[in-house]
Coordinates of C-alpha atoms in Angstrom, one line a residue:
Chain A
M5 CA 92.3 -57.8 -103.4
E6 CA 91.4 -56.7 -99.9
I7 CA 93.8 -54.8 -97.7
N8 CA 93.1 -54.7 -94.1
R9 CA 94.7 -52.5 -91.5
I10 CA 97.6 -50.9 -93.6
A11 CA 98.0 -48.2 -91.1
T12 CA 99.5 -48.6 -87.6
A13 CA 99.3 -46.0 -84.8
D14 CA 102.5 -44.7 -86.1
T15 CA 101.5 -44.3 -89.9
V16 CA 97.8 -42.9 -89.7
F17 CA 99.2 -39.6 -90.9
F18 CA 101.0 -41.2 -93.8
W19 CA 98.0 -43.1 -94.9
E20 CA 95.7 -40.1 -94.4
G21 CA 98.0 -38.4 -96.5
C22 CA 97.8 -40.9 -99.3
S23 CA 94.2 -40.6 -99.4
N24 CA 94.6 -36.9 -100.4
H25 CA 97.2 -37.8 -103.0
Q26 CA 99.9 -36.4 -100.5
L27 CA 103.2 -38.3 -99.6
R28 CA 103.7 -37.0 -95.9
F29 CA 106.7 -37.6 -93.8
Q30 CA 107.9 -36.7 -90.3
K31 CA 110.7 -34.2 -90.1
C32 CA 112.6 -33.5 -87.0
D33 CA 112.3 -30.1 -85.6
E34 CA 116.0 -30.3 -83.9
C35 CA 118.1 -31.7 -86.5
G36 CA 116.0 -31.6 -89.7
H37 CA 116.2 -35.2 -90.6
V38 CA 113.3 -36.7 -92.7
R39 CA 112.4 -40.1 -91.5
W40 CA 110.9 -43.3 -92.6
P41 CA 109.6 -45.6 -91.3
A42 CA 107.5 -43.4 -89.0
S43 CA 108.6 -43.2 -85.5
I44 CA 107.9 -41.3 -82.2
I45 CA 111.4 -40.3 -82.2
C46 CA 114.2 -39.1 -84.6
P47 CA 116.7 -41.9 -85.1
K48 CA 119.5 -39.4 -85.7
C49 CA 119.1 -37.2 -82.5
H50 CA 116.2 -38.9 -80.4
S51 CA 114.1 -35.7 -80.4
M52 CA 110.5 -36.1 -80.1
K53 CA 109.7 -32.7 -81.6
T54 CA 108.2 -33.4 -85.1
S55 CA 106.7 -31.5 -88.1
Y56 CA 105.2 -33.0 -91.1
I57 CA 106.2 -32.4 -94.7
V58 CA 104.6 -33.3 -98.0
S59 CA 107.2 -34.9 -100.4
E60 CA 107.4 -33.7 -104.0
G61 CA 107.1 -37.3 -104.9
E62 CA 110.2 -37.3 -106.9
G63 CA 113.0 -39.4 -106.5
E64 CA 115.0 -42.3 -108.2
I65 CA 115.0 -46.1 -108.1
Y66 CA 117.4 -47.2 -105.5
S67 CA 117.0 -51.0 -106.4
F68 CA 114.4 -53.2 -107.7
V69 CA 113.3 -56.8 -108.4
I70 CA 110.9 -58.2 -111.0
Y71 CA 108.6 -60.9 -109.4
H72 CA 108.4 -63.8 -111.7
A73 CA 107.3 -66.5 -109.1
V74 CA 103.6 -66.2 -107.6
F75 CA 104.3 -66.3 -103.9
N76 CA 100.5 -65.4 -103.1
S77 CA 97.7 -66.5 -105.2
N78 CA 96.3 -62.8 -105.4
F79 CA 99.2 -62.1 -107.5
K80 CA 98.7 -64.9 -110.0
N81 CA 97.7 -62.5 -112.8
K82 CA 99.9 -59.8 -112.1
V83 CA 103.3 -61.5 -112.6
P84 CA 105.7 -60.3 -113.8
Y85 CA 105.5 -57.0 -111.6
V86 CA 108.1 -54.7 -110.1
V87 CA 108.7 -54.2 -106.6
A88 CA 111.2 -51.3 -105.8
V89 CA 112.8 -49.1 -103.3
V90 CA 112.7 -45.3 -104.3
R91 CA 115.0 -42.8 -102.7
L92 CA 113.0 -39.7 -102.4
K93 CA 114.6 -36.3 -102.9
E94 CA 113.7 -35.5 -99.1
G95 CA 115.7 -38.7 -98.2
P96 CA 113.3 -41.4 -97.2
H97 CA 113.6 -44.9 -99.0
L98 CA 110.1 -46.2 -99.7
L99 CA 109.2 -49.7 -100.8
T100 CA 106.6 -49.5 -103.7
N101 CA 105.8 -50.7 -107.2
I102 CA 107.1 -49.1 -110.6
V103 CA 104.0 -49.2 -112.6
D104 CA 103.2 -49.2 -116.2
C105 CA 106.9 -49.5 -117.2
D106 CA 109.0 -51.0 -119.9
F107 CA 111.0 -53.6 -117.9
A108 CA 114.0 -53.0 -120.3
K109 CA 114.5 -49.5 -119.2
L110 CA 114.5 -50.0 -115.5
R111 CA 117.7 -49.1 -113.8
C112 CA 118.9 -48.2 -110.5
G113 CA 119.3 -44.2 -110.5
R114 CA 116.4 -43.8 -112.9
K115 CA 114.2 -40.9 -112.1
V116 CA 110.8 -41.6 -111.1
K117 CA 107.6 -39.7 -109.9
V118 CA 104.8 -40.8 -107.6
V119 CA 101.4 -41.8 -109.2
W120 CA 98.3 -42.9 -107.0
R121 CA 96.6 -46.4 -107.4
K122 CA 93.9 -47.8 -105.4
I123 CA 94.0 -51.2 -104.0
G124 CA 90.4 -52.0 -102.6
E125 CA 89.7 -48.9 -100.5
V126 CA 93.3 -47.9 -99.9
T127 CA 95.1 -45.3 -101.9
V128 CA 98.8 -46.4 -102.3
P129 CA 101.8 -44.4 -103.9
C130 CA 103.4 -46.0 -106.7
F131 CA 106.0 -44.8 -109.2
Q132 CA 106.5 -44.3 -112.7
Chain B
M17 CA 138.7 -51.2 -81.4
N18 CA 141.2 -52.4 -78.8
Y19 CA 141.5 -56.2 -79.0
T20 CA 143.8 -56.7 -76.0
R21 CA 140.9 -58.2 -73.9
I22 CA 139.4 -60.5 -76.4
R23 CA 142.6 -61.7 -77.8
K24 CA 143.0 -63.5 -74.4
L25 CA 140.1 -65.5 -75.5
R26 CA 141.8 -66.7 -78.7
D27 CA 142.0 -70.6 -78.7
K28 CA 140.6 -70.8 -75.4
Y29 CA 137.2 -72.4 -76.3
A30 CA 136.5 -75.2 -78.6
I31 CA 133.7 -77.1 -80.6
V32 CA 134.0 -80.5 -79.6
G33 CA 131.1 -82.4 -80.9
V34 CA 128.6 -82.3 -84.1
G35 CA 125.1 -83.6 -84.2
Y36 CA 123.5 -84.6 -87.6
T37 CA 119.9 -86.0 -88.3
P38 CA 118.7 -87.5 -91.5
Q39 CA 118.0 -84.4 -93.7
G40 CA 116.5 -83.2 -97.0
K41 CA 112.9 -84.4 -97.4
I42 CA 112.0 -86.4 -94.4
P43 CA 108.3 -86.7 -94.2
G44 CA 106.3 -87.7 -91.1
R45 CA 108.6 -85.9 -88.6
T46 CA 108.0 -83.1 -86.4
A47 CA 110.6 -80.1 -86.0
M48 CA 110.9 -81.2 -82.4
S49 CA 112.1 -84.6 -83.2
F50 CA 115.0 -83.1 -85.3
Y51 CA 116.1 -80.8 -82.5
A52 CA 116.1 -83.9 -80.1
E53 CA 118.0 -85.9 -82.5
A54 CA 120.4 -83.3 -83.3
G55 CA 121.2 -82.4 -79.6
A56 CA 121.3 -85.9 -78.5
N57 CA 123.9 -86.7 -81.4
A58 CA 126.1 -83.8 -80.6
I59 CA 126.4 -84.7 -77.0
Q60 CA 127.1 -88.3 -78.0
D61 CA 129.6 -87.3 -80.7
A62 CA 131.5 -85.1 -78.0
G63 CA 131.5 -88.2 -75.8
L64 CA 129.7 -86.6 -73.0
K65 CA 126.8 -87.3 -70.8
K66 CA 123.6 -85.3 -71.2
D67 CA 123.7 -84.0 -67.6
A68 CA 127.1 -82.3 -68.5
I69 CA 125.1 -79.9 -70.8
D70 CA 124.7 -76.7 -68.7
A71 CA 123.7 -74.3 -71.4
L72 CA 121.3 -74.6 -74.2
I73 CA 121.1 -71.9 -77.2
C74 CA 118.9 -72.5 -79.8
Y75 CA 118.7 -70.8 -83.2
R76 CA 115.7 -68.9 -84.4
Q77 CA 112.6 -71.0 -84.0
F78 CA 110.2 -70.4 -86.9
P79 CA 106.4 -70.9 -86.0
A80 CA 105.4 -74.6 -85.7
A81 CA 103.9 -76.3 -88.8
N82 CA 101.3 -78.9 -88.8
D83 CA 99.6 -77.9 -85.5
E84 CA 102.8 -79.3 -83.7
P85 CA 103.7 -77.7 -80.4
E86 CA 106.1 -74.6 -80.7
A87 CA 109.8 -75.8 -80.4
T88 CA 110.5 -73.6 -77.5
P89 CA 113.8 -73.9 -75.6
Y90 CA 111.9 -75.3 -72.7
L91 CA 110.6 -78.0 -74.8
V92 CA 113.8 -78.7 -76.5
A93 CA 115.3 -79.1 -72.8
Q94 CA 112.5 -81.2 -71.9
H95 CA 113.0 -83.5 -74.9
L96 CA 116.7 -83.9 -74.1
G97 CA 116.0 -84.5 -70.5
I98 CA 118.3 -81.6 -69.3
T99 CA 117.9 -78.7 -67.1
P100 CA 120.5 -76.2 -68.1
A101 CA 121.6 -73.2 -66.2
I102 CA 121.6 -71.1 -69.1
L103 CA 118.8 -71.2 -71.7
S104 CA 118.2 -69.0 -74.7
Q105 CA 116.7 -68.9 -78.1
E106 CA 117.0 -65.9 -80.7
S107 CA 113.8 -64.7 -82.3
Y108 CA 114.4 -62.8 -85.3
C109 CA 118.0 -64.0 -86.4
P110 CA 120.7 -62.0 -84.7
R111 CA 123.7 -64.4 -84.9
H112 CA 125.2 -64.2 -81.3
Q113 CA 125.2 -67.8 -80.6
F114 CA 128.9 -68.4 -80.6
I115 CA 129.8 -64.9 -79.0
Q116 CA 127.2 -65.7 -76.4
A117 CA 128.6 -69.3 -75.7
V118 CA 132.2 -68.0 -75.5
S119 CA 131.1 -65.2 -73.1
L120 CA 129.1 -67.3 -70.8
L121 CA 131.9 -70.0 -70.7
E122 CA 134.5 -67.1 -69.9
A123 CA 132.3 -65.7 -67.1
G124 CA 132.1 -69.2 -65.7
F125 CA 128.3 -69.6 -65.8
C126 CA 128.3 -73.0 -67.5
N127 CA 130.9 -75.3 -68.8
Y128 CA 129.3 -77.0 -71.8
V129 CA 127.1 -75.1 -74.2
L130 CA 124.7 -77.1 -76.7
I131 CA 123.7 -74.9 -79.8
I132 CA 120.9 -76.4 -82.1
Y133 CA 118.8 -75.5 -85.0
A134 CA 116.2 -77.6 -86.5
D135 CA 113.0 -77.4 -88.7
N136 CA 110.7 -79.5 -90.8
A137 CA 110.7 -76.8 -93.3
V138 CA 109.8 -79.1 -96.3
S139 CA 107.1 -81.4 -94.7
G140 CA 105.6 -78.2 -93.0
K141 CA 105.5 -76.3 -96.3
R142 CA 107.4 -73.4 -95.0
M143 CA 107.5 -70.6 -97.7
F144 CA 109.7 -68.2 -95.7
I145 CA 107.3 -65.5 -96.4
N146 CA 105.8 -64.7 -93.1
E147 CA 109.1 -65.4 -91.6
A148 CA 110.5 -62.2 -93.5
T149 CA 109.9 -59.1 -91.3
H150 CA 110.0 -55.6 -92.5
S151 CA 109.9 -52.0 -91.1
E152 CA 106.3 -51.6 -92.8
S153 CA 103.2 -53.4 -91.7
P154 CA 102.6 -56.9 -93.2
A155 CA 99.5 -55.2 -95.2
Y156 CA 101.9 -52.6 -96.5
N157 CA 104.0 -55.1 -98.0
F158 CA 101.1 -57.3 -99.2
A159 CA 99.6 -54.4 -100.9
Y160 CA 102.8 -54.2 -103.2
G161 CA 103.3 -57.9 -103.5
E162 CA 106.5 -57.8 -101.7
F163 CA 106.9 -61.5 -100.4
G164 CA 109.8 -63.0 -98.5
F165 CA 113.5 -63.4 -98.4
V166 CA 114.1 -64.2 -102.1
A167 CA 113.2 -60.8 -103.4
D168 CA 114.8 -59.0 -100.3
Y169 CA 118.2 -60.5 -101.1
A170 CA 117.5 -60.0 -104.9
M171 CA 116.9 -56.4 -104.1
A172 CA 120.4 -56.1 -102.6
A173 CA 121.9 -58.1 -105.4
R174 CA 120.3 -55.7 -108.0
R175 CA 121.9 -52.6 -106.1
A176 CA 125.4 -54.4 -106.1
M177 CA 124.9 -54.9 -110.0
H178 CA 124.6 -51.1 -110.4
Q179 CA 127.3 -50.2 -107.9
F180 CA 130.2 -53.0 -109.4
K181 CA 130.5 -55.5 -111.8
T182 CA 128.4 -58.5 -110.6
G183 CA 125.6 -60.6 -111.8
P184 CA 124.6 -64.0 -113.1
D185 CA 128.1 -64.5 -114.4
T186 CA 129.5 -64.3 -111.0
W187 CA 126.7 -66.2 -109.2
K188 CA 126.8 -68.9 -111.4
E189 CA 130.3 -69.8 -110.6
I190 CA 129.5 -69.9 -106.9
A191 CA 126.5 -72.3 -107.6
V192 CA 128.4 -74.7 -109.8
N193 CA 131.6 -74.7 -107.5
Q194 CA 129.5 -75.5 -104.5
R195 CA 127.4 -78.1 -106.4
K196 CA 130.8 -80.1 -107.2
W197 CA 131.4 -80.2 -103.3
A198 CA 127.8 -81.5 -102.8
N199 CA 128.6 -84.1 -105.3
L200 CA 131.3 -85.5 -103.0
N201 CA 129.0 -85.2 -100.0
Q202 CA 126.6 -88.3 -99.5
M203 CA 124.4 -86.2 -97.1
A204 CA 123.9 -83.3 -99.6
A205 CA 120.5 -83.1 -101.0
M206 CA 122.0 -82.5 -104.3
H207 CA 124.7 -85.2 -104.2
N208 CA 123.4 -87.0 -107.1
K209 CA 122.7 -84.0 -109.3
T210 CA 125.6 -82.2 -111.2
L211 CA 125.2 -78.7 -112.3
D212 CA 126.8 -76.9 -115.2
Y213 CA 126.5 -73.1 -116.3
D214 CA 123.7 -73.8 -118.9
Q215 CA 121.3 -75.3 -116.4
Y216 CA 122.0 -72.5 -114.0
M217 CA 121.2 -70.1 -116.7
N218 CA 118.2 -71.9 -117.9
S219 CA 116.8 -71.9 -114.2
P220 CA 113.6 -69.9 -114.0
Y221 CA 113.6 -66.4 -112.4
L222 CA 112.0 -66.2 -108.9
A223 CA 112.7 -62.6 -108.5
E224 CA 114.8 -61.0 -111.1
P225 CA 117.9 -61.0 -110.8
F226 CA 117.7 -64.2 -108.8
R227 CA 116.9 -67.6 -110.4
R228 CA 115.9 -70.6 -108.5
L229 CA 119.5 -71.9 -108.4
D230 CA 120.5 -68.7 -106.6
A231 CA 118.5 -69.7 -103.6
S232 CA 119.1 -71.9 -100.6
L233 CA 117.4 -75.2 -100.2
I234 CA 114.6 -75.7 -97.8
S235 CA 115.2 -78.8 -95.6
D236 CA 113.9 -81.2 -92.9
G237 CA 116.4 -81.9 -90.3
G238 CA 118.6 -80.3 -87.7
R239 CA 122.2 -79.7 -86.7
A240 CA 123.8 -79.0 -83.4
C241 CA 127.2 -78.6 -81.6
V242 CA 128.8 -78.4 -78.3
V243 CA 131.1 -75.9 -77.2
T244 CA 133.5 -76.1 -74.1
S245 CA 136.7 -75.0 -73.0
V246 CA 140.0 -76.0 -75.0
E247 CA 141.3 -77.5 -71.7
R248 CA 138.3 -79.7 -71.4
A249 CA 138.4 -80.5 -75.2
R250 CA 141.8 -82.1 -74.8
D251 CA 140.2 -84.8 -72.5
L252 CA 137.4 -85.5 -75.1
R253 CA 137.6 -88.0 -78.2
H254 CA 138.0 -85.7 -81.1
P255 CA 140.9 -83.5 -82.4
V256 CA 140.7 -80.2 -80.8
V257 CA 139.0 -77.4 -83.0
A258 CA 139.5 -74.1 -81.3
I259 CA 137.6 -71.0 -81.6
M260 CA 140.5 -68.7 -82.7
G261 CA 138.4 -65.5 -83.2
V262 CA 134.7 -64.5 -83.4
G263 CA 133.2 -61.1 -84.1
E264 CA 129.5 -59.9 -84.7
A265 CA 128.0 -56.8 -86.2
N266 CA 124.3 -55.8 -86.6
P267 CA 123.7 -53.1 -89.1
S268 CA 120.0 -53.7 -88.4
V269 CA 118.4 -51.3 -90.7
D270 CA 115.6 -53.2 -92.9
I271 CA 116.8 -53.9 -96.4
H272 CA 113.9 -51.6 -97.7
Q273 CA 115.8 -48.5 -96.1
S274 CA 119.4 -49.9 -95.9
A275 CA 122.3 -48.1 -97.7
Y276 CA 124.5 -51.3 -97.3
M277 CA 122.8 -53.5 -99.9
S278 CA 126.0 -53.6 -101.8
G279 CA 128.4 -53.5 -98.9
P280 CA 130.1 -53.1 -96.6
T281 CA 127.6 -55.1 -94.9
G282 CA 128.0 -56.3 -91.1
A283 CA 130.7 -58.9 -92.6
K284 CA 133.3 -56.2 -92.7
K285 CA 133.1 -55.0 -89.1
A286 CA 132.3 -58.6 -87.7
S287 CA 135.4 -59.8 -89.4
E288 CA 137.5 -57.0 -88.3
T289 CA 136.5 -58.0 -84.7
A290 CA 137.2 -61.8 -85.4
F291 CA 140.7 -61.2 -87.1
G292 CA 141.6 -58.9 -84.4
M293 CA 140.8 -61.4 -81.9
A294 CA 142.6 -64.1 -83.9
D295 CA 145.5 -61.8 -84.5
I296 CA 146.0 -63.2 -88.1
K297 CA 145.5 -61.7 -91.6
L298 CA 143.4 -63.4 -94.4
D299 CA 146.3 -65.0 -95.9
A300 CA 146.3 -67.4 -92.9
I301 CA 143.0 -68.9 -94.0
D302 CA 142.9 -72.4 -95.8
A303 CA 139.1 -72.7 -96.6
C304 CA 135.9 -70.8 -96.0
E305 CA 132.5 -71.9 -94.9
I306 CA 130.2 -69.1 -95.7
Y307 CA 126.6 -68.5 -95.0
D308 CA 124.9 -68.9 -98.5
C309 CA 121.3 -68.3 -98.2
F310 CA 121.7 -66.9 -101.8
T311 CA 124.7 -67.0 -104.1
Y312 CA 125.1 -63.1 -103.8
T313 CA 125.4 -63.6 -99.9
V314 CA 128.7 -65.6 -100.7
E315 CA 130.2 -62.8 -102.9
I316 CA 129.4 -59.7 -100.7
T317 CA 130.5 -61.8 -97.7
M318 CA 133.8 -62.7 -99.1
Q319 CA 134.2 -59.1 -100.7
D320 CA 133.5 -57.4 -97.3
Y321 CA 136.0 -59.8 -95.8
G322 CA 138.5 -58.5 -98.2
F323 CA 139.3 -61.7 -100.5
F324 CA 138.8 -59.2 -103.4
S325 CA 137.8 -55.7 -104.4
P326 CA 134.2 -54.8 -105.5
G327 CA 133.5 -56.3 -108.8
E328 CA 136.4 -58.8 -108.9
G329 CA 134.3 -61.6 -107.5
N330 CA 133.9 -63.1 -111.1
E331 CA 137.7 -63.4 -111.3
F332 CA 137.9 -65.0 -107.6
F333 CA 135.4 -67.6 -108.2
K334 CA 135.9 -68.6 -111.8
D335 CA 137.9 -71.5 -113.1
G336 CA 136.7 -73.5 -110.2
K337 CA 138.8 -71.7 -107.7
T338 CA 136.6 -72.3 -104.8
A339 CA 135.5 -76.0 -106.0
P340 CA 137.4 -79.1 -105.3
G341 CA 140.8 -78.9 -106.5
G342 CA 140.8 -74.9 -106.0
K343 CA 143.0 -72.6 -104.4
M344 CA 140.5 -71.4 -101.8
P345 CA 137.8 -74.1 -101.3
V346 CA 134.5 -72.5 -100.3
N347 CA 131.4 -74.3 -98.8
T348 CA 132.8 -77.9 -98.9
S349 CA 129.7 -79.6 -97.8
G350 CA 127.6 -78.0 -100.7
G351 CA 126.4 -75.5 -98.3
L352 CA 122.8 -74.2 -97.9
L353 CA 122.7 -74.0 -101.7
S354 CA 123.5 -77.7 -102.4
E355 CA 123.7 -79.6 -98.9
A356 CA 120.9 -78.4 -96.5
Y357 CA 119.6 -75.4 -94.8
F358 CA 120.4 -75.2 -91.0
M359 CA 121.1 -71.6 -90.8
G360 CA 124.7 -70.9 -89.8
L361 CA 125.2 -74.3 -88.4
T362 CA 125.4 -75.8 -91.9
P363 CA 128.7 -73.8 -92.5
I364 CA 130.1 -73.7 -89.2
T365 CA 129.7 -77.5 -88.3
E366 CA 131.2 -78.3 -91.7
G367 CA 134.4 -76.1 -90.8
V368 CA 134.6 -78.1 -87.6
M369 CA 134.1 -81.6 -89.2
Q370 CA 136.9 -80.5 -91.9
L371 CA 139.3 -79.3 -89.2
M372 CA 138.7 -82.6 -87.2
G373 CA 139.4 -84.5 -90.5
R374 CA 136.1 -86.4 -90.4
C375 CA 134.8 -85.5 -94.0
G376 CA 135.4 -88.6 -96.3
E377 CA 135.4 -88.1 -99.8
R378 CA 135.2 -84.2 -99.6
Q379 CA 138.0 -84.1 -97.1
L380 CA 140.2 -81.0 -97.7
G381 CA 143.8 -82.1 -98.4
E382 CA 145.2 -84.7 -100.6
K383 CA 141.9 -86.3 -101.4
T384 CA 140.4 -83.4 -103.0
G385 CA 143.6 -81.6 -104.4
T386 CA 143.4 -78.9 -101.7
N387 CA 145.4 -77.4 -99.0
K388 CA 145.3 -79.5 -95.7
P389 CA 143.4 -77.1 -93.5
E390 CA 144.6 -75.6 -90.4
I391 CA 142.6 -72.5 -90.0
I392 CA 138.9 -72.2 -91.6
L393 CA 136.7 -68.9 -91.9
C394 CA 133.0 -69.4 -91.3
S395 CA 130.1 -67.0 -91.5
D396 CA 126.7 -66.7 -90.4
N397 CA 124.2 -63.8 -91.2
G398 CA 120.5 -63.3 -90.6
G399 CA 117.6 -61.1 -91.3
V400 CA 118.3 -59.6 -94.7
L401 CA 122.1 -58.8 -94.1
Q402 CA 121.0 -57.1 -91.0
T403 CA 123.1 -59.2 -88.8
H404 CA 126.5 -60.8 -89.3
S405 CA 128.7 -63.3 -87.3
C406 CA 132.3 -64.3 -88.3
L407 CA 133.9 -67.3 -86.8
I408 CA 137.6 -68.4 -87.1
L409 CA 138.4 -72.0 -86.3
R410 CA 141.7 -73.6 -86.0
R411 CA 142.8 -77.1 -85.4
L412 CA 145.3 -77.0 -82.3

């Protein structure tokens, strides 16, 4: 599967971090809010003063779905697979996959940790 | 919120005509043809001449299929042969059509507003995948196999299962009750197909926890209506169906980052405005026409409106309480699940037709063992619960 142009001008730092197995987010210097999606301003206080933090990669499943239908032919051999939103300890809600898991044990609130997977040339954060 | 000013708009504007087209699977037709037919039929149904229409508001236009021209609002106006003073078209679903219509009429910029949605989604093989937009780049979502509205709403529904008691046992009641209404509606795609609990439970998962039967239909066709003042409506041909209250709310945050998956969604705030304007309570409502892109959408909307507490949906919907013969009829055309998908115009125009008394076999009242309706509550939402509009209609 080929992934093209996953980074935007706003998320170059995030994907560079991923290639080094670091989950990086922006943190507002004024109010301390850790934000995602990446943005030039803090949605809480509109400050443009920004630092970068590396997440510990720990969080919990906020919600998840199990894809059974094939919506795209690239995923024909992958169903069933799990798409989830993980709430990281630092705050951001990140869309991801839960990998190598027992579907019966999936629960909202379950603790998960980042693992790194390669899709084509791109390193993406998944959770376990 | 202070409702003094908007309360003056209560019962001041009315929906005076509804336009239908052939619907369901109608091969060999462009989206544009459905726009034109629905619009012309709504104007004719209202008993108006086309030149009276001085505002045209189109629902979201999806990218044209089959190399057809894009159904821009300009082209819709051109096909209808009108040159409206006011022209608009929403792009990503914010549901402000009726607030916009009422506001424009009140300000005096126009007198007759035509509102339309149409698509050839079946013939055009629309998958509703590219149409779902997110906070991440398309390639990001593709990398994780995140495709389209079914899974997005299923994500919200799963969180709700975690937060309070809900799931397939509640959603099957919604699907089955609405199908019973569709069985009374000859225009409904599912008119001839009955549905029972076993069929629902045996329906294959698309994106668990959602089964195929939790999801809206995909339809060819269109729907339209005309909004004007109650004063003008009194001179037109149909019983007057007034807009008693209208409200809108836009939580906006992408479902991937939202903290409102399991409510309160925009339905709560939008309904507070609509009920504040109408100056009534929930107990005045005789029936509901709820935007039902998925079964769970009906549950969370009615929960946020205050019909029941979180987790009591099963009790509310079971034993056919929202089906023909039930205490609180919901989605009396079959809705998006069992009639046809025309965004919010499926529920809203059904509310209008019921109050006009034009619904034949499915007519609320004696015929279906339900209360004769005076006030109907309608909803419309868009994106993935990112926008919500609530409309209270009343027969004057």
